[in-house]
Amino acid sequence: MSEFLRILEYEVQIVALAFMGTVYILRLIWMFRFKAGKEITDPVGNPRVGIAYSMMNVAMPWAMESARKNWNFYAQFVIFHVGVVAAISATFIIPFWPGVFEIKALVRIFQLALGAAFAVGIIRLIRRITSPTMRLISTPDDYFSLVLMSSFFASGVFAVPNEYEVSEWPLIIFFIMTTFFLLYVPFSKISHYLYYPFTRYFLGKTMGHRGVFPRKRGGERPAGLEG
């Protein structure tokens, strides 16, 4: 392994990761300066149940109208985010636990996950470009993030074998993209995962208090008020 690749995989990644962590900490400090609003009405439902329901909503496609009406969208969502987990895991496995990718079957699983996520990324990009409705609500960051993520998945397919003795270019491209991600993500829509627990907590608390969460069939009473 060349000295350039070694520094790119270790020192550069650690510095970039520290930068992203620092930005996230500053954002969290800023967010916690705001006080949450209080409900002034009598509860109709159970806020705790509402919070749990809201947090688990991502794993309940039948509770989301968009996924309920089109399971294909939810399948794409799952494949895309499995690819995200695989790509992020690879950025740590390659430099710190390279022996893991000596297991060829595991390499193939990662390549399959990344390749499938790449295909979904392209499908999403085409849909965003060709659909008049999607174009109307899309920002430049939406397009750029999809192109970036799809490229990241593609580079990961060639990087996970970790065969630097054959060619270092797949690893160099993958870790240059990783570095860019760590610096760019805190300022892009990709950082939505940072806000997920907060938004789902407050949404679940409010909707649970008002008896909207969990969603109920007609005639059912809100959770906590069944008696």
PDB file of C-alpha atoms in Angstrom, residues 24 27 80 121 124-125 128-129 134-150 180-181 183-193 195:
ATOM      1  CA  TYR A  24     -23.096  18.029  14.558  1.00  0.00           C
ATOM      2  CA  ARG A  27     -25.927  21.975  15.755  1.00  0.00           C
ATOM      3  CA  PHE A  80     -31.159   2.450  -0.623  1.00  0.00           C
ATOM      4  CA  GLY A 121     -30.297   5.814  -6.741  1.00  0.00           C
ATOM      5  CA  ARG A 124     -34.813   7.884  -8.050  1.00  0.00           C
ATOM      6  CA  LEU A 125     -32.728  10.380 -10.021  1.00  0.00           C
ATOM      7  CA  ARG A 128     -36.952  13.234 -10.011  1.00  0.00           C
ATOM      8  CA  ILE A 129     -35.864  14.522 -13.441  1.00  0.00           C
ATOM      9  CA  MET A 134     -40.905  16.041  -8.465  1.00  0.00           C
ATOM     10  CA  ARG A 135     -39.093  18.718 -10.477  1.00  0.00           C
ATOM     11  CA  LEU A 136     -41.344  21.361  -8.937  1.00  0.00           C
ATOM     12  CA  ILE A 137     -40.391  20.441  -5.370  1.00  0.00           C
ATOM     13  CA  SER A 138     -36.727  19.554  -6.010  1.00  0.00           C
ATOM     14  CA  THR A 139     -33.756  21.722  -5.081  1.00  0.00           C
ATOM     15  CA  PRO A 140     -30.240  21.532  -6.565  1.00  0.00           C
ATOM     16  CA  ASP A 141     -29.174  19.740  -3.380  1.00  0.00           C
ATOM     17  CA  ASP A 142     -31.749  16.987  -4.083  1.00  0.00           C
ATOM     18  CA  TYR A 143     -30.169  16.215  -7.458  1.00  0.00           C
ATOM     19  CA  PHE A 144     -26.595  16.619  -6.239  1.00  0.00           C
ATOM     20  CA  SER A 145     -27.142  14.384  -3.206  1.00  0.00           C
ATOM     21  CA  LEU A 146     -28.635  11.610  -5.357  1.00  0.00           C
ATOM     22  CA  VAL A 147     -25.773  11.794  -7.858  1.00  0.00           C
ATOM     23  CA  LEU A 148     -23.283  11.833  -4.999  1.00  0.00           C
ATOM     24  CA  MET A 149     -24.831   8.876  -3.183  1.00  0.00           C
ATOM     25  CA  SER A 150     -25.148   6.823  -6.378  1.00  0.00           C
ATOM     26  CA  PHE A 180     -15.950  14.764   0.697  1.00  0.00           C
ATOM     27  CA  PHE A 181     -19.048  13.203   2.259  1.00  0.00           C
ATOM     28  CA  LEU A 183     -17.194  17.469   4.989  1.00  0.00           C
ATOM     29  CA  TYR A 184     -20.332  18.044   2.889  1.00  0.00           C
ATOM     30  CA  VAL A 185     -23.043  15.999   4.623  1.00  0.00           C
ATOM     31  CA  PRO A 186     -23.473  18.266   7.691  1.00  0.00           C
ATOM     32  CA  PHE A 187     -24.563  21.060   5.337  1.00  0.00           C
ATOM     33  CA  SER A 188     -26.774  19.019   3.001  1.00  0.00           C
ATOM     34  CA  LYS A 189     -30.165  17.302   3.078  1.00  0.00           C
ATOM     35  CA  ILE A 190     -28.331  14.027   3.695  1.00  0.00           C
ATOM     36  CA  SER A 191     -27.979  15.017   7.351  1.00  0.00           C
ATOM     37  CA  HIS A 192     -31.748  14.544   7.823  1.00  0.00           C
ATOM     38  CA  TYR A 193     -30.978  11.487   9.964  1.00  0.00           C
ATOM     39  CA  TYR A 195     -32.958  15.415  13.118  1.00  0.00           C
TER      40      TYR A 195
END
